[in-house]
Short mmCIF file of C-alpha atoms in Angstrom, two decimals:
data_model
loop_
_atom_site.label_atom_id
_atom_site.label_comp_id
_atom_site.label_asym_id
_atom_site.label_seq_id
_atom_site.Cartn_x
_atom_site.Cartn_y
_atom_site.Cartn_z
CA GLU A 1 0.04 0.08 0.32
CA LEU A 2 2.75 2.65 0.88
CA LYS A 3 4.59 1.61 -2.37
CA VAL A 4 1.25 2.54 -4.18
CA SER A 5 1.32 5.56 -2.31
CA LYS A 6 4.74 6.62 -3.48
CA LEU A 7 3.98 5.27 -7.30
CA ILE A 8 1.08 7.54 -7.62
CA LYS A 9 2.93 11.04 -6.63
CA ASP A 10 4.57 10.97 -9.94
CA PRO A 11 2.72 10.65 -13.32
CA ALA A 12 6.46 9.32 -14.88
CA ASN A 13 6.01 6.61 -12.22
CA VAL A 14 2.38 5.82 -13.13
CA VAL A 15 3.27 5.28 -16.44
CA LEU A 16 6.06 3.14 -16.08
CA TRP A 17 4.53 0.77 -13.23
CA ARG A 18 1.93 0.12 -15.80
CA LYS A 19 4.32 -0.92 -18.27
CA TYR A 20 5.83 -3.19 -15.78
CA ASN A 21 2.46 -4.84 -15.17
CA LEU A 22 1.96 -5.70 -18.78
CA ASP A 23 4.43 -8.73 -18.24
CA HIS A 24 4.58 -8.89 -14.80
CA LEU A 25 2.32 -9.74 -11.70
CA SER A 26 1.77 -7.13 -8.86
CA ARG A 27 0.14 -8.05 -5.31
CA THR A 28 -0.57 -5.18 -3.02
CA TYR A 29 -1.69 -5.37 0.40
CA PRO A 30 -2.73 -3.05 3.62
CA ALA A 31 0.00 -1.36 5.51
CA GLY A 32 1.59 -2.72 8.61
CA GLY A 33 0.50 0.17 10.78
CA ARG A 34 -3.04 -0.83 10.16
CA VAL A 35 -3.42 -2.64 13.52
CA ASP A 36 -7.13 -2.21 13.41
CA SER A 37 -7.40 -4.11 10.44
CA SER A 38 -8.68 -1.31 8.17
CA ASN A 39 -8.36 -1.33 4.53
CA TYR A 40 -7.12 1.33 1.89
CA ASN A 41 -9.08 2.06 -1.24
CA PRO A 42 -8.28 -0.43 -3.78
CA ILE A 43 -8.94 1.55 -6.93
CA ALA A 44 -5.69 3.52 -6.33
CA ALA A 45 -4.11 -0.17 -7.40
CA TRP A 46 -6.57 -1.44 -9.86
CA SER A 47 -5.73 1.92 -11.71
CA LEU A 48 -2.02 1.20 -11.63
CA GLY A 49 -2.56 -2.51 -13.38
CA CYS A 50 -1.76 -4.28 -10.24
CA GLN A 51 -3.37 -7.83 -10.67
CA MET A 52 -3.87 -8.99 -6.90
CA VAL A 53 -4.98 -6.41 -4.94
CA ALA A 54 -5.45 -7.85 -1.30
CA LEU A 55 -7.78 -6.54 1.55
CA ASN A 56 -8.37 -7.18 5.24
CA PHE A 57 -11.56 -9.44 4.48
CA GLN A 58 -12.37 -9.38 7.89
CA THR A 59 -13.05 -5.77 8.36
CA ASP A 60 -16.64 -4.48 6.93
CA ASP A 61 -15.83 -0.91 5.27
CA SER A 62 -16.12 1.16 1.92
CA ALA A 63 -13.33 -0.81 0.40
CA MET A 64 -14.72 -4.21 0.79
CA VAL A 65 -18.35 -2.88 -0.71
CA LEU A 66 -16.30 -1.82 -3.92
CA ASN A 67 -14.11 -4.75 -4.02
CA ASP A 68 -17.29 -6.76 -3.99
CA GLY A 69 -19.13 -4.88 -6.43
CA ARG A 70 -16.04 -5.13 -8.54
CA PHE A 71 -15.96 -8.81 -8.80
CA ARG A 72 -19.55 -8.97 -9.17
CA GLU A 73 -19.41 -7.68 -12.99
CA ASN A 74 -18.66 -11.22 -14.49
CA GLY A 75 -21.00 -13.20 -12.56
CA GLY A 76 -18.42 -13.77 -9.36
CA CYS A 77 -15.99 -16.12 -10.96
CA GLY A 78 -13.16 -14.68 -9.46
CA TYR A 79 -11.62 -13.15 -12.31
CA VAL A 80 -12.19 -9.51 -14.07
CA LEU A 81 -10.25 -8.31 -16.91
CA ARG A 82 -7.95 -4.95 -16.20
CA PRO A 83 -9.38 -1.64 -17.02
CA ARG A 84 -8.69 -0.63 -20.78
CA SER A 85 -6.80 3.04 -18.99
CA THR A 86 -3.97 0.67 -17.43
CA PHE A 87 -2.71 -0.24 -20.76
CA PRO A 88 0.08 2.65 -21.68
CA MET A 89 -0.96 2.17 -25.23
CA ASN A 90 -4.13 3.46 -25.00
CA GLU A 91 -3.41 6.89 -26.33
CA ASP A 92 -7.14 8.09 -25.25
CA ARG A 93 -6.78 7.63 -21.88
CA ASN A 94 -6.82 11.27 -20.93
CA SER A 95 -8.61 12.52 -24.04
CA CYS A 96 -12.45 13.68 -23.43
CA LYS A 97 -13.87 10.74 -25.41
CA GLY A 98 -13.56 8.24 -22.25
CA ARG A 99 -15.25 10.94 -20.12
CA VAL A 100 -18.97 10.83 -19.29
CA MET A 101 -21.82 12.47 -17.15
CA LEU A 102 -23.49 10.05 -14.99
CA ARG A 103 -26.69 11.13 -13.82
CA ILE A 104 -28.63 9.37 -10.88
CA ARG A 105 -32.10 9.91 -9.24
CA VAL A 106 -32.98 7.72 -6.69
CA LEU A 107 -36.91 6.86 -6.88
CA ALA A 108 -38.06 4.21 -4.02
CA ALA A 109 -37.00 1.45 -2.32
CA ALA A 110 -38.54 -1.65 -1.10
CA CYS A 111 -38.33 -4.22 1.94
CA LEU A 112 -35.33 -2.48 3.75
CA PRO A 113 -34.69 -4.52 6.60
CA LYS A 114 -33.38 -2.82 10.16
CA PRO A 115 -30.01 -2.37 10.31
CA ASN A 116 -27.90 -5.07 11.16
CA GLY A 117 -30.97 -7.67 9.60
CA ASP A 118 -32.79 -7.23 13.29
CA ILE A 119 -36.32 -8.17 13.64
CA ALA A 120 -37.51 -6.06 16.45
CA GLY A 121 -37.18 -2.67 16.23
CA GLU A 122 -38.31 0.98 15.44
CA VAL A 123 -39.28 1.59 12.27
CA ILE A 124 -36.27 3.03 10.03
CA ASP A 125 -35.77 6.71 8.59
CA PRO A 126 -34.10 5.61 5.19
CA PHE A 127 -31.98 8.40 3.37
CA VAL A 128 -29.51 7.08 0.36
CA VAL A 129 -25.98 8.28 -0.06
CA VAL A 130 -24.65 8.20 -3.59
CA ARG A 131 -20.88 7.86 -4.09
CA VAL A 132 -19.01 7.81 -7.17
CA HIS A 133 -15.54 7.05 -6.76
CA ASP A 134 -12.82 7.86 -9.71
CA MET A 135 -9.80 8.53 -10.66
CA ILE A 136 -8.22 12.36 -11.17
CA ASP A 137 -4.87 13.90 -12.90
CA SER A 138 -2.46 14.57 -10.16
CA VAL A 139 -3.28 18.66 -8.79
CA LYS A 140 -2.69 20.29 -5.49
CA VAL A 141 -5.39 20.76 -3.72
CA ASP A 142 -6.20 23.52 -1.61
CA GLY A 143 -9.77 23.11 -0.27
CA SER A 144 -11.37 25.29 -2.96
CA GLY A 145 -13.36 24.82 -6.19
CA SER A 146 -15.68 22.53 -4.96
CA SER A 147 -19.23 22.62 -5.56
CA PRO A 148 -21.27 23.60 -2.36
CA LYS A 149 -23.73 20.79 -2.74
CA THR A 150 -21.48 18.06 -3.36
CA LYS A 151 -18.72 16.29 -0.99
CA VAL A 152 -15.52 15.76 -2.61
CA ILE A 153 -12.93 13.60 -0.60
CA LYS A 154 -9.45 13.47 -2.52
CA ASP A 155 -6.74 11.50 -0.77
CA LEU A 156 -3.88 9.78 -1.47
CA ALA A 157 -3.94 5.79 -1.03
CA GLY A 158 -7.73 6.29 -0.40
CA MET A 159 -7.99 5.91 3.45
CA SER A 160 -6.16 7.37 6.30
CA ILE A 161 -3.93 4.56 7.85
CA THR A 162 -4.08 5.97 11.31
CA GLY A 163 -7.90 6.82 11.28
CA ALA A 164 -10.29 9.85 11.84
CA LYS A 165 -8.56 11.53 14.67
CA ASN A 166 -5.11 11.70 13.25
CA SER A 167 -6.29 12.60 9.62
CA VAL A 168 -5.20 15.80 7.67
CA VAL A 169 -8.90 15.82 6.34
CA LYS A 170 -10.61 19.03 7.25
CA ASP A 171 -14.33 19.34 7.67
CA ILE A 172 -16.22 22.32 6.70
CA THR A 173 -19.97 22.63 6.76
CA ASP A 174 -21.56 25.01 4.58
CA LYS A 175 -25.29 26.23 4.69
CA SER A 176 -26.47 23.40 3.02
CA ASN A 177 -25.35 20.91 5.50
CA VAL A 178 -22.79 18.98 3.03
CA ILE A 179 -19.52 18.56 4.09
CA LYS A 180 -16.90 19.24 2.01
CA ARG A 181 -13.16 17.13 2.47
CA SER A 182 -10.33 17.81 1.11
CA ILE A 183 -6.78 17.28 2.03
CA SER A 184 -4.24 20.34 1.38
CA HIS A 185 -1.05 20.65 -0.80
CA GLN A 186 -0.54 17.19 -1.46
CA VAL A 187 -0.44 15.35 -5.20
CA GLU A 188 -3.88 13.17 -5.46
CA ILE A 189 -5.14 10.83 -7.78
CA LEU A 190 -8.25 9.80 -6.29
CA GLU A 191 -11.35 11.56 -6.24
CA THR A 192 -14.95 10.38 -4.28
CA THR A 193 -17.76 12.50 -4.82
CA GLU A 194 -21.04 12.08 -2.37
CA ARG A 195 -24.59 13.21 -2.59
CA LYS A 196 -27.42 12.53 -0.47
CA THR A 197 -31.02 12.20 -0.52
CA ASP A 198 -33.88 13.62 1.92
CA THR A 199 -35.00 11.22 4.82
CA VAL A 200 -38.40 9.39 4.47
CA LYS A 201 -39.57 9.29 8.08
CA ASP A 202 -41.00 5.65 9.02
CA ASN A 203 -40.80 3.77 5.95
CA GLY A 204 -38.81 0.76 5.19
CA PHE A 205 -41.12 -1.14 3.24
CA CYS A 206 -41.75 1.22 0.32
CA PRO A 207 -39.91 4.78 0.76
CA GLN A 208 -40.50 7.15 -1.99
CA TRP A 209 -38.63 10.08 -3.09
CA ASP A 210 -40.61 12.11 -5.36
CA ASP A 211 -38.98 14.99 -4.91
CA SER A 212 -35.77 13.84 -5.11
CA GLU A 213 -32.95 16.08 -7.27
CA VAL A 214 -30.92 14.64 -10.04
CA PHE A 215 -27.15 13.81 -8.87
CA SER A 216 -24.54 14.70 -11.64
CA PHE A 217 -21.18 13.47 -11.51
CA THR A 218 -18.47 13.84 -13.97
CA VAL A 219 -16.72 10.71 -14.44
CA SER A 220 -12.95 11.03 -15.74
CA PHE A 221 -12.43 7.20 -16.27
CA PRO A 222 -15.58 5.18 -16.21
CA ASP A 223 -13.58 1.40 -17.14
CA VAL A 224 -12.20 2.43 -13.21
CA ALA A 225 -14.76 4.44 -11.73
CA MET A 226 -17.40 2.81 -8.98
CA LEU A 227 -20.77 3.80 -7.77
CA GLN A 228 -21.19 2.97 -4.58
CA ILE A 229 -24.74 3.18 -3.10
CA VAL A 230 -25.56 3.19 0.82
CA VAL A 231 -29.08 3.20 2.48
CA MET A 232 -28.57 4.82 6.02
CA ASP A 233 -30.80 5.18 9.16
CA ASP A 234 -31.35 8.90 10.13
CA ASP A 235 -31.03 8.82 14.15
CA GLY A 236 -30.10 12.33 14.08
CA GLY A 237 -27.23 12.76 11.98
CA GLY A 238 -23.57 12.11 12.15
CA LEU A 239 -22.22 8.81 13.59
CA LEU A 240 -25.51 8.16 15.02
CA ASP A 241 -27.25 7.01 11.71
CA ASP A 242 -26.82 3.42 11.07
CA THR A 243 -26.28 1.62 7.87
CA VAL A 244 -29.07 -0.61 6.43
CA CYS A 245 -27.77 -1.72 3.45
CA LYS A 246 -25.56 -1.02 0.86
CA ALA A 247 -23.90 -2.12 -3.17
CA ALA A 248 -21.29 -0.93 -5.48
CA ILE A 249 -21.29 -1.02 -9.26
CA PRO A 250 -18.64 -0.79 -11.68
CA VAL A 251 -19.60 2.60 -13.81
CA SER A 252 -18.61 0.65 -16.83
CA CYS A 253 -21.45 -1.88 -16.15
CA LEU A 254 -24.36 0.65 -15.75
CA ARG A 255 -27.34 0.55 -17.99
CA GLN A 256 -29.50 3.35 -18.64
CA GLY A 257 -33.10 4.13 -17.58
CA TYR A 258 -35.30 2.53 -14.83
CA ARG A 259 -32.71 -0.05 -12.87
CA SER A 260 -33.38 -2.08 -9.85
CA VAL A 261 -30.49 -2.64 -7.74
CA ARG A 262 -30.06 -5.25 -4.96
CA LEU A 263 -29.01 -4.20 -1.73
CA ASN A 264 -26.42 -6.41 0.53
CA ASP A 265 -25.87 -6.58 3.90
CA GLN A 266 -22.33 -5.26 5.59
CA TYR A 267 -20.71 -8.64 4.27
CA GLY A 268 -21.96 -8.60 0.48
CA SER A 269 -24.89 -11.42 1.30
CA GLN A 270 -28.75 -11.33 0.09
CA HIS A 271 -29.64 -13.77 2.73
CA GLY A 272 -32.37 -13.49 5.28
CA PRO A 273 -34.09 -10.18 5.89
CA PHE A 274 -31.98 -8.86 2.68
CA GLY A 275 -33.09 -11.15 0.30
CA PHE A 276 -35.57 -8.79 -1.28
CA ALA A 277 -34.17 -5.40 -0.61
CA ARG A 278 -33.99 -3.05 -3.64
CA LEU A 279 -33.63 0.64 -4.77
CA LEU A 280 -35.10 1.71 -8.05
CA LEU A 281 -32.78 4.34 -9.97
CA ASP A 282 -33.14 6.23 -13.11
CA VAL A 283 -29.94 6.53 -14.86
CA SER A 284 -28.65 8.48 -17.57
CA ILE A 285 -24.93 8.25 -19.33
CA GLU A 286 -23.70 10.71 -21.48
CA ASN A 287 -20.26 11.28 -23.25
CA CYS A 288 -18.57 14.32 -22.62
CA LEU A 289 -18.76 16.66 -25.55
#
């Protein structure tokens, strides 16, 4: 993980590492400092063409959701093809031909379980978090330039090794109650953009978001980017909110129109109370002009 962090600081090293991975096998794994068994964002290693990206499977965090979603794209056989942008001979990698405008509108959900699949408890107040994990060119970030309605999280290796308490991430809350996070004075290569729906009170059976806005995301590298969807139970905001169910889908596998998304529990399973959990989306994808 630490070597990946060093490699992506220099665009020249990124190109050389992709060339190296044309005829060599690379394996990455979490840093030894992750004593809490946390994970790094696997998208950085995938974008470099690394074939084996190891994670701490005992931890049900965002990285594991992305990993599960990536390997579901071909029926879960265990192998997927490398993204085309990881091949150095692809001259159009940084051209606008590959960029797309992804628009997501959350319409409704059905049969949402209670957090942790509990049978008893109060009726949930669901809201949906939509995230797009993407790659960007190496830039200097100073915390400015982000849309006030979008939360952008930019980091070097995906997630802090030492945890949130020692992170250099700055949280700024604006008037629309949306948090913008950025890291100053570092070279970045990952970008996570997050949007949230409103909360539907006391309805986990068939909540609807009739007035939900259309969430727009500019995706620079759709063959690497991942769409992550998390259904939360509103318990007052912040750390009090409970995760209900979630899913991750490669942007390259998205189809346009009205789509039903199967939601999983924290371990990627769809058994028991999660067997019928669904989310209805309206998906639109347009090529960059």
